[in-house]
Amino acid sequence: MRRSVRITSLAAVTSLIAAPAAFAQSPPAAAATTVGKGVVVGTVYDSIGARPLAGAEVRLDGTEYTATTNAQGAFRIAGVPAGDYVIAVDHPEFDSLGVGLPYGHVRVPAGDSIGVTLATPSIGAVARGLCAGLGTDTAGVVLGAVRRVGVAGSDAPLAGARVAAGWVEWVPAGSELRRVERTIVATSDASGFYRLCGTPNDVAVRLTATAPARAGVADVRTGSASVDLHGGVVTIRDLLVRIFAADSVAGTAARADGATLALRVLDDAGLPVAGAQLRAAGRDAPVGVSDHGGELRAGDLPAGSQSFQLLALGYAPTNVSAELRTARTTTSIVHVGPRVATQLSEVRVVARGSVWDRSGFEERRRTGQGHYLTADDVRRRQPTMFTQLVVTQLGFTVAPTRLGNGYSVSSSRGGSTSQTCPVQYFVDGVPVATAATQTIDDVVNPMSIRGVEFYPGIGTVPARFTLAGRNACGTIVIWTGANGASSAATKATPH
């Protein structure tokens, strides 16, 4: 007769493991129960994922009897001498969490079998074991390993790396809401492991790993990721930082490693999205554009963890994070953000307004000194935010802000080596400086734009828009409906 027992002991939940436990070798499989020996059969469940736990090592502690769970979480250990044993579970994913899995006692009968059901700790128990005092509904844990990627592509734990999680919160301040930037910092240990307690699980979090000075020369384009817990509690995220030897020749950090990112871009209905641009910080042009089948391929990228921005006309921008390897292709499916624009009806020009008046826009456009977008150009692109008009302009780079509150614009021809050097904006001829908590997208409504002038270098800026010491990173002049370029009178043709 088969007996059953459910193992529910969580005595090892809060124990932190310095290294994965060593597994004993499995004995030869037994075809049937031998005389005086028994069989232990059962299932291991993943309480966090609410599914059977495959690939778990089940062992009778202190013996050579072990088994590995199959895809259904089931295991069988045969030929076990009758007696009392401690049964334990190990799994690589939980080892990386640093959390011990449950164990219990089982009595194996002679010439019979016993059924055992084991379950991993609940997500709440894991979180409390990792971070004492964690208890709010919107508090989570982000943990993982920081590894260094050398020029040859080999990985190794990176100890002493500074890992920061940053996000933005809005808090009451009298009758208004005040924007507050939050940051949690941790340092990776000797095995590269880090743990960030108290990260929010209701907003996106920006992760950044910074290598210690002794590690060598770190590529600043790597070691970053965007994480959203989506209401969960524990998220595992490894970060790869590309490291060069301190004596590397100049320019090495700018060389690509032959890493490739292949994406399939889909909308909410699972249909391919064509023309989506993948943008990377520090690059003027997109690193890849999706074709009619939604296929996007970006090559010649540096290895390591990187964050990108996916821009598709009519959709909200989407953050894309990837762990890239030297001379390898990383594939992923990406769904664009929600639709934020409506397809316009056909527009037919029936008359043209008076030529440009007081602003001088048309006169400067004829000189060809900068780059220009007219009202018709803006309307055809259907932007939902101003920075979507900038991504196609040579000499300018759009990238997520360091604080994660939007997108910043910088010029690659302005003579500054800082990626955060901002451009100078003029709106209707008046210089505008955005606050630390704002971006140009917070200031300008793209639906009101009548013309835009782009001057990527200080030498191209007209005298009218030159400010002492404030044009080094380029200048963008925006004209709205109040004083902007004259627009063609249009009439929508009904369908």
Coordinates of C-alpha atoms in Angstrom, one line a residue:
M1 CA 0.0 0.0 0.0
R2 CA 1.4 3.4 -1.0
R3 CA 1.5 6.0 1.8
S4 CA 1.5 9.8 1.3
V5 CA 2.9 12.7 3.3
R6 CA 3.0 16.4 2.6
I7 CA 6.1 18.3 3.5
T8 CA 5.3 21.8 4.5
S9 CA 8.2 22.7 6.8
L10 CA 9.8 26.1 5.9
A11 CA 12.5 26.1 8.4
A12 CA 15.1 26.9 5.9
V13 CA 13.2 29.8 4.2
T14 CA 15.2 32.6 5.8
S15 CA 18.6 31.0 5.7
L16 CA 20.9 32.7 3.2
I17 CA 23.1 30.4 1.2
A18 CA 26.6 31.5 0.3
A19 CA 26.9 29.0 -2.5
P20 CA 24.7 26.4 -4.2
A21 CA 24.7 23.1 -2.3
A22 CA 26.7 20.2 -3.8
F23 CA 24.6 17.4 -5.2
A24 CA 25.4 13.8 -4.5
Q25 CA 25.6 11.4 -7.4
S26 CA 22.4 9.5 -8.2
P27 CA 22.4 5.7 -7.8
P28 CA 21.6 3.4 -10.7
A29 CA 17.9 3.4 -11.5
A30 CA 16.0 0.4 -10.0
A31 CA 13.5 -1.4 -12.2
A32 CA 11.4 -2.5 -9.2
T33 CA 11.3 -2.3 -5.5
T34 CA 13.8 -4.8 -4.0
V35 CA 13.2 -6.8 -0.9
G36 CA 13.7 -4.7 2.3
K37 CA 13.9 -1.5 0.3
G38 CA 11.3 1.2 -0.6
V39 CA 10.5 3.9 -3.1
V40 CA 10.0 7.6 -2.6
V41 CA 7.8 9.2 -5.2
G42 CA 6.3 12.7 -5.3
T43 CA 6.0 16.1 -6.8
V44 CA 7.6 19.5 -6.2
Y45 CA 5.6 22.7 -6.7
D46 CA 6.8 26.2 -7.3
S47 CA 4.7 28.4 -5.0
I48 CA 6.0 31.6 -6.6
G49 CA 5.2 30.6 -10.2
A50 CA 2.1 28.5 -9.2
R51 CA 3.3 25.6 -11.3
P52 CA 5.3 22.3 -11.0
L53 CA 9.0 22.9 -10.4
A54 CA 11.0 21.2 -13.1
G55 CA 14.8 20.6 -12.8
A56 CA 14.8 20.5 -9.0
E57 CA 17.2 18.1 -7.2
V58 CA 15.5 16.0 -4.6
R59 CA 17.8 14.2 -2.2
L60 CA 17.7 12.1 1.0
D61 CA 20.2 14.1 3.0
G62 CA 23.4 12.3 3.9
T63 CA 22.9 9.6 1.4
E64 CA 23.6 9.0 -2.3
Y65 CA 19.9 8.8 -3.2
T66 CA 18.8 11.7 -5.4
A67 CA 16.5 12.3 -8.3
T68 CA 15.7 15.3 -10.6
T69 CA 12.1 16.4 -11.2
N70 CA 10.7 16.2 -14.7
A71 CA 8.6 18.8 -16.6
Q72 CA 5.6 17.9 -14.4
G73 CA 7.6 18.4 -11.2
A74 CA 7.5 14.6 -10.5
F75 CA 10.4 12.5 -9.1
R76 CA 11.1 8.9 -8.1
I77 CA 13.9 7.6 -5.9
A78 CA 14.0 3.8 -5.8
G79 CA 16.0 1.2 -3.9
V80 CA 16.0 3.1 -0.6
P81 CA 16.7 1.1 2.5
A82 CA 13.8 1.3 5.0
G83 CA 14.2 3.9 7.6
D84 CA 13.8 7.6 8.5
Y85 CA 15.4 10.3 6.3
V86 CA 15.6 14.0 5.9
I87 CA 14.3 14.9 2.4
A88 CA 15.5 18.2 0.9
V89 CA 15.2 20.1 -2.4
D90 CA 17.7 22.3 -4.3
H91 CA 17.2 24.3 -7.4
P92 CA 19.5 26.7 -9.3
E93 CA 17.0 29.6 -9.5
F94 CA 16.4 29.5 -5.7
D95 CA 20.1 29.1 -5.1
S96 CA 20.6 32.4 -7.0
L97 CA 18.0 34.0 -4.7
G98 CA 20.1 32.9 -1.8
V99 CA 17.0 31.2 -0.2
G100 CA 17.0 27.7 1.2
L101 CA 14.2 25.4 0.1
P102 CA 12.0 23.3 2.3
Y103 CA 13.0 20.1 3.9
G104 CA 11.3 17.5 6.1
H105 CA 11.3 14.0 7.5
V106 CA 10.1 10.9 5.6
R107 CA 9.9 7.3 6.8
V108 CA 10.5 4.9 3.9
P109 CA 8.8 1.5 4.4
A110 CA 10.4 -1.8 3.5
G111 CA 9.1 -3.2 0.3
D112 CA 6.6 -0.4 -0.3
S113 CA 6.5 3.2 -1.6
I114 CA 5.7 6.5 0.0
G115 CA 4.3 9.6 -1.7
V116 CA 5.7 13.0 -0.9
T117 CA 4.5 16.5 -1.9
L118 CA 6.9 19.4 -1.5
A119 CA 6.3 23.1 -2.1
T120 CA 8.8 25.9 -2.3
P121 CA 8.3 28.9 0.0
S122 CA 5.7 31.4 -1.0
I123 CA 6.7 34.7 -2.6
G124 CA 5.9 36.5 0.6
A125 CA 8.1 34.2 2.6
V126 CA 10.9 34.6 0.1
A127 CA 10.7 38.4 0.2
R128 CA 10.6 38.5 4.0
G129 CA 13.5 36.1 4.2
L130 CA 15.5 38.3 1.9
C131 CA 14.5 41.7 3.3
A132 CA 13.6 42.0 6.9
G133 CA 10.7 44.4 7.5
L134 CA 9.4 44.3 3.9
G135 CA 5.6 44.5 4.2
T136 CA 4.0 47.2 2.2
D137 CA 1.8 46.3 -0.8
T138 CA 3.9 48.2 -3.3
A139 CA 7.4 47.2 -2.0
G140 CA 9.4 44.5 -3.8
V141 CA 12.8 43.0 -4.1
V142 CA 15.1 43.1 -7.2
L143 CA 18.2 40.9 -7.0
G144 CA 20.6 39.1 -9.3
A145 CA 24.2 39.0 -10.2
V146 CA 26.6 41.5 -11.8
R147 CA 29.0 40.0 -14.2
R148 CA 31.8 41.4 -16.3
V149 CA 32.0 40.8 -20.0
G150 CA 35.5 41.0 -21.4
V151 CA 36.6 41.7 -24.9
A152 CA 36.7 37.9 -25.6
G153 CA 33.1 37.6 -24.3
S154 CA 33.9 35.5 -21.2
D155 CA 31.8 36.2 -18.1
A156 CA 33.0 36.5 -14.5
P157 CA 31.4 37.7 -11.3
L158 CA 32.0 41.4 -10.7
A159 CA 32.5 42.2 -7.0
G160 CA 32.1 45.6 -5.6
A161 CA 29.9 46.9 -8.3
R162 CA 27.5 49.7 -7.3
V163 CA 23.9 48.8 -8.4
A164 CA 21.3 51.6 -8.2
A165 CA 17.6 51.4 -8.7
G166 CA 16.0 54.8 -9.6
W167 CA 12.4 55.8 -10.1
V168 CA 10.0 58.8 -9.7
E169 CA 7.2 59.3 -7.2
W170 CA 4.6 62.0 -6.9
V171 CA 3.9 63.0 -3.3
P172 CA 1.4 65.5 -1.9
A173 CA 2.8 69.0 -1.1
G174 CA 0.0 71.2 0.1
S175 CA -2.5 71.6 -2.6
E176 CA -0.1 70.3 -5.3
L177 CA 1.8 67.2 -6.1
R178 CA 5.6 67.2 -5.9
R179 CA 7.8 65.0 -8.0
V180 CA 10.4 63.2 -6.0
E181 CA 13.3 61.1 -7.3
R182 CA 14.0 57.9 -5.4
T183 CA 17.1 55.8 -5.4
I184 CA 18.1 52.6 -3.7
V185 CA 21.8 51.4 -3.9
A186 CA 23.4 48.1 -3.2
T187 CA 26.9 46.7 -3.7
S188 CA 27.6 43.3 -5.2
D189 CA 29.4 40.8 -3.1
A190 CA 32.4 38.5 -3.9
S191 CA 30.1 36.3 -6.1
G192 CA 28.6 39.3 -7.9
F193 CA 25.3 38.9 -6.1
Y194 CA 23.3 42.1 -5.2
R195 CA 19.9 42.6 -3.5
L196 CA 17.8 45.8 -3.6
C197 CA 15.0 45.8 -1.0
G198 CA 12.0 48.1 -1.1
T199 CA 11.9 48.8 -4.8
P200 CA 8.4 49.7 -6.1
N201 CA 6.3 47.1 -7.9
D202 CA 3.9 49.6 -9.4
V203 CA 6.2 51.7 -11.6
A204 CA 9.2 51.0 -13.9
V205 CA 12.6 51.0 -12.2
R206 CA 15.8 51.9 -13.9
L207 CA 18.8 49.7 -12.9
T208 CA 22.4 50.8 -13.4
A209 CA 25.5 48.8 -12.5
T210 CA 28.7 50.8 -12.2
A211 CA 32.0 48.9 -12.0
P212 CA 34.5 49.6 -9.3
A213 CA 37.6 51.6 -10.3
R214 CA 39.9 48.6 -9.8
A215 CA 37.9 46.5 -12.3
G216 CA 39.4 48.3 -15.3
V217 CA 37.8 50.5 -18.0
A218 CA 34.0 50.0 -18.0
D219 CA 31.9 50.7 -21.1
V220 CA 29.3 53.2 -19.9
R221 CA 26.8 52.0 -22.5
T222 CA 26.4 48.6 -20.7
G223 CA 25.2 47.5 -17.3
S224 CA 21.7 49.0 -17.5
A225 CA 18.2 47.7 -17.6
S226 CA 14.6 48.7 -17.1
V227 CA 12.6 46.5 -14.7
D228 CA 8.8 46.5 -14.0
L229 CA 7.7 44.1 -11.3
H230 CA 4.1 44.3 -12.6
G231 CA 2.6 44.0 -9.1
G232 CA 5.0 41.2 -8.1
V233 CA 7.3 41.0 -5.2
V234 CA 10.6 39.4 -6.3
T235 CA 12.3 39.9 -9.6
I236 CA 15.6 38.4 -10.7
R237 CA 17.7 40.6 -13.1
D238 CA 21.3 40.0 -14.0
L239 CA 23.4 42.8 -15.3
L240 CA 26.4 42.5 -17.6
V241 CA 29.1 45.2 -17.7
R242 CA 31.7 45.2 -20.5
I243 CA 35.1 45.7 -18.9
F244 CA 38.4 46.4 -20.6
A245 CA 41.9 46.1 -19.1
A246 CA 43.2 49.4 -17.7
D247 CA 46.0 49.5 -20.3
S248 CA 43.6 49.1 -23.2
V249 CA 44.4 51.3 -26.2
A250 CA 42.4 54.5 -26.7
G251 CA 39.2 54.0 -28.6
T252 CA 38.7 50.3 -27.5
A253 CA 35.6 51.2 -25.5
A254 CA 33.9 52.5 -28.7
R255 CA 34.5 49.2 -30.6
A256 CA 31.5 46.9 -31.1
D257 CA 31.8 43.2 -30.2
G258 CA 29.7 41.8 -33.0
A259 CA 26.7 41.3 -30.7
T260 CA 23.3 41.3 -32.5
L261 CA 19.8 42.0 -31.2
A262 CA 16.9 40.5 -33.3
L263 CA 13.4 41.6 -32.3
R264 CA 10.0 40.8 -33.6
V265 CA 7.8 43.9 -33.1
L266 CA 4.1 43.3 -32.5
D267 CA 1.1 45.3 -31.5
D268 CA -1.4 44.3 -28.8
A269 CA -3.3 42.2 -31.3
G270 CA -0.1 40.3 -32.2
L271 CA 0.2 41.9 -35.6
P272 CA 3.6 43.0 -36.9
V273 CA 4.5 46.6 -36.7
A274 CA 6.6 48.1 -39.6
G275 CA 8.8 51.1 -39.4
A276 CA 9.5 50.9 -35.6
Q277 CA 12.9 52.5 -34.8
L278 CA 15.2 51.1 -32.2
R279 CA 17.3 53.9 -30.6
A280 CA 20.4 53.6 -28.5
A281 CA 22.0 56.3 -26.4
G282 CA 24.9 58.0 -28.1
R283 CA 23.8 57.1 -31.7
D284 CA 22.5 59.7 -34.2
A285 CA 20.6 57.2 -36.3
P286 CA 18.4 54.2 -35.3
V287 CA 20.4 51.0 -34.8
G288 CA 17.6 49.1 -36.5
V289 CA 14.1 49.5 -38.2
S290 CA 11.4 46.9 -38.4
D291 CA 10.3 45.6 -41.8
H292 CA 6.8 44.8 -43.0
G293 CA 6.9 41.6 -41.1
G294 CA 7.9 43.4 -37.8
E295 CA 11.4 41.9 -38.0
L296 CA 14.1 44.2 -36.7
R297 CA 17.8 43.3 -36.6
A298 CA 20.5 45.5 -35.0
G299 CA 24.1 44.4 -35.4
D300 CA 27.6 45.6 -34.4
L301 CA 26.5 46.3 -30.8
P302 CA 28.7 46.1 -27.7
A303 CA 28.2 43.1 -25.4
G304 CA 26.6 43.6 -22.0
S305 CA 23.2 44.7 -20.6
Q306 CA 21.8 47.6 -22.6
S307 CA 18.7 49.7 -22.6
F308 CA 17.1 50.8 -25.9
Q309 CA 14.0 52.9 -26.8
L310 CA 11.6 51.6 -29.4
L311 CA 9.7 54.3 -31.3
A312 CA 6.8 53.5 -33.6
L313 CA 4.5 56.0 -35.2
G314 CA 1.2 56.1 -33.5
Y315 CA 2.4 54.2 -30.4
A316 CA 3.8 55.2 -27.0
P317 CA 7.6 54.7 -26.7
T318 CA 8.6 51.3 -25.4
N319 CA 11.7 50.6 -23.3
V320 CA 13.7 47.5 -24.4
S321 CA 16.4 45.9 -22.2
A322 CA 18.7 43.1 -23.5
E323 CA 21.7 41.1 -22.4
L324 CA 24.0 40.9 -25.4
R325 CA 26.9 38.5 -25.9
T326 CA 30.0 38.8 -28.1
A327 CA 29.4 37.4 -31.6
R328 CA 26.0 36.1 -30.7
T329 CA 22.4 36.9 -31.6
T330 CA 19.9 37.7 -28.9
T331 CA 16.3 37.2 -30.0
S332 CA 13.1 38.6 -28.3
I333 CA 9.5 39.5 -29.0
V334 CA 8.6 43.1 -28.1
H335 CA 5.1 44.5 -28.0
V336 CA 4.8 48.2 -28.7
G337 CA 3.1 50.5 -26.2
P338 CA -0.5 51.5 -26.4
R339 CA -1.8 53.4 -29.4
V340 CA -1.8 57.1 -28.8
A341 CA -2.8 58.5 -32.1
T342 CA -5.7 58.1 -34.5
Q343 CA -5.3 57.6 -38.2
L344 CA -6.2 60.9 -39.9
S345 CA -8.4 61.1 -42.9
E346 CA -7.0 62.1 -46.3
V347 CA -5.9 65.7 -46.4
R348 CA -6.1 67.7 -49.7
V349 CA -4.5 71.1 -50.0
V350 CA -6.9 73.6 -51.6
A351 CA -5.1 76.9 -50.9
R352 CA -2.0 78.2 -49.4
G353 CA -1.7 80.9 -46.8
S354 CA 0.4 84.0 -46.8
V355 CA 4.1 83.6 -46.8
W356 CA 5.8 83.6 -43.4
D357 CA 5.5 86.7 -41.6
R358 CA 7.4 88.0 -38.6
S359 CA 9.3 84.9 -37.5
G360 CA 11.7 84.6 -40.5
F361 CA 11.2 80.8 -40.6
E362 CA 10.8 80.6 -44.4
E363 CA 13.7 82.9 -45.0
R364 CA 16.0 80.8 -42.8
R365 CA 14.7 77.6 -44.4
R366 CA 15.7 78.8 -47.8
T367 CA 19.3 79.3 -46.7
G368 CA 19.6 75.6 -45.7
Q369 CA 21.8 76.5 -42.8
G370 CA 19.9 74.1 -40.4
H371 CA 17.2 71.4 -40.7
Y372 CA 13.6 72.3 -40.8
L373 CA 10.1 70.8 -40.3
T374 CA 7.1 72.6 -41.6
A375 CA 3.5 72.3 -40.3
D376 CA 2.8 69.7 -43.1
D377 CA 5.9 67.7 -42.1
V378 CA 4.7 67.6 -38.5
R379 CA 1.2 66.6 -39.4
R380 CA 2.3 63.7 -41.6
R381 CA 4.4 62.2 -38.8
Q382 CA 1.5 62.4 -36.3
P383 CA 3.7 62.8 -33.2
T384 CA 2.4 62.1 -29.7
M385 CA 5.3 63.9 -28.1
F386 CA 7.8 66.4 -29.4
T387 CA 10.9 64.2 -29.1
Q388 CA 9.4 61.9 -31.7
L389 CA 10.2 64.6 -34.2
V390 CA 13.8 64.8 -33.1
V391 CA 14.7 61.1 -33.4
T392 CA 15.0 61.3 -37.2
Q393 CA 17.2 64.5 -37.2
L394 CA 20.9 63.9 -37.9
G395 CA 23.2 65.4 -35.2
F396 CA 20.7 64.9 -32.4
T397 CA 20.2 62.0 -30.0
V398 CA 17.1 61.2 -28.0
A399 CA 17.6 59.0 -24.9
P400 CA 15.8 58.2 -21.7
T401 CA 16.6 60.6 -18.9
R402 CA 18.8 59.4 -16.0
L403 CA 15.8 59.9 -13.7
G404 CA 13.5 57.9 -15.9
N405 CA 11.0 60.8 -16.2
G406 CA 11.0 61.1 -20.0
Y407 CA 13.5 61.7 -22.8
S408 CA 16.3 64.1 -23.2
V409 CA 17.9 65.6 -26.4
S410 CA 21.6 66.2 -26.9
S411 CA 23.7 67.0 -29.9
S412 CA 26.6 64.9 -31.1
R413 CA 28.1 67.8 -32.9
G414 CA 28.1 70.4 -30.2
G415 CA 31.7 69.8 -29.0
S416 CA 30.7 68.3 -25.7
T417 CA 31.5 64.7 -24.7
S418 CA 28.8 64.6 -22.1
Q419 CA 25.8 62.5 -23.1
T420 CA 23.6 64.6 -20.8
C421 CA 24.6 68.0 -22.3
P422 CA 21.2 69.5 -23.1
V423 CA 20.2 71.5 -26.2
Q424 CA 19.0 75.1 -25.9
Y425 CA 15.3 75.5 -26.8
F426 CA 13.4 78.5 -28.1
V427 CA 9.6 78.5 -28.2
D428 CA 8.0 81.2 -30.4
G429 CA 11.3 83.1 -30.3
V430 CA 11.7 83.0 -26.5
P431 CA 14.5 80.9 -24.8
V432 CA 13.1 78.1 -22.7
A433 CA 14.9 76.2 -19.9
T434 CA 13.2 73.1 -18.6
A435 CA 13.2 72.4 -14.9
A436 CA 15.0 69.4 -13.4
T437 CA 11.7 67.6 -13.1
Q438 CA 10.6 68.4 -16.7
T439 CA 11.5 67.5 -20.3
I440 CA 10.6 69.4 -23.5
D441 CA 7.7 66.9 -23.9
D442 CA 6.1 68.4 -20.8
V443 CA 6.4 71.9 -22.3
V444 CA 5.4 71.6 -25.9
N445 CA 2.2 70.1 -27.3
P446 CA 3.1 68.5 -30.6
M447 CA -0.4 69.2 -32.0
S448 CA 0.2 73.0 -31.7
I449 CA 3.6 72.9 -33.6
R450 CA 3.7 74.9 -36.9
G451 CA 7.4 74.7 -37.5
V452 CA 10.7 73.5 -36.0
E453 CA 14.3 74.5 -36.7
F454 CA 17.2 72.2 -35.8
Y455 CA 20.8 73.5 -35.4
P456 CA 23.0 70.7 -34.2
G457 CA 26.2 72.8 -33.9
I458 CA 27.0 76.2 -32.4
G459 CA 28.4 77.3 -35.8
T460 CA 25.1 76.8 -37.5
V461 CA 22.9 78.8 -35.0
P462 CA 21.6 82.1 -36.3
A463 CA 22.5 85.2 -34.3
R464 CA 18.9 85.7 -33.2
F465 CA 19.0 82.4 -31.3
T466 CA 22.6 82.6 -29.9
L467 CA 23.0 82.9 -26.1
A468 CA 26.4 83.2 -24.5
G469 CA 27.6 79.8 -23.4
R470 CA 24.2 78.1 -23.9
N471 CA 24.3 76.9 -27.5
A472 CA 27.3 74.4 -27.3
C473 CA 25.0 71.4 -27.5
G474 CA 22.9 72.6 -30.3
T475 CA 19.7 74.6 -30.5
I476 CA 16.1 73.7 -31.4
V477 CA 13.6 76.4 -32.2
I478 CA 9.9 75.6 -32.0
W479 CA 7.1 77.6 -33.4
T480 CA 3.5 77.0 -32.3
G481 CA 0.2 78.2 -33.7
A482 CA 0.5 81.6 -32.1
N483 CA 3.5 82.8 -34.1
G484 CA 4.6 79.9 -36.1
A485 CA 5.1 79.2 -39.8
S486 CA 2.0 79.9 -41.9
S487 CA 0.2 76.7 -42.6
A488 CA -1.6 75.5 -45.7
A489 CA -5.3 75.8 -45.6
T490 CA -6.6 72.2 -45.8
K491 CA -9.8 70.4 -46.2
A492 CA -10.4 66.8 -45.1
T493 CA -11.8 64.6 -47.9
P494 CA -14.6 62.4 -46.5
H495 CA -14.3 58.6 -47.0

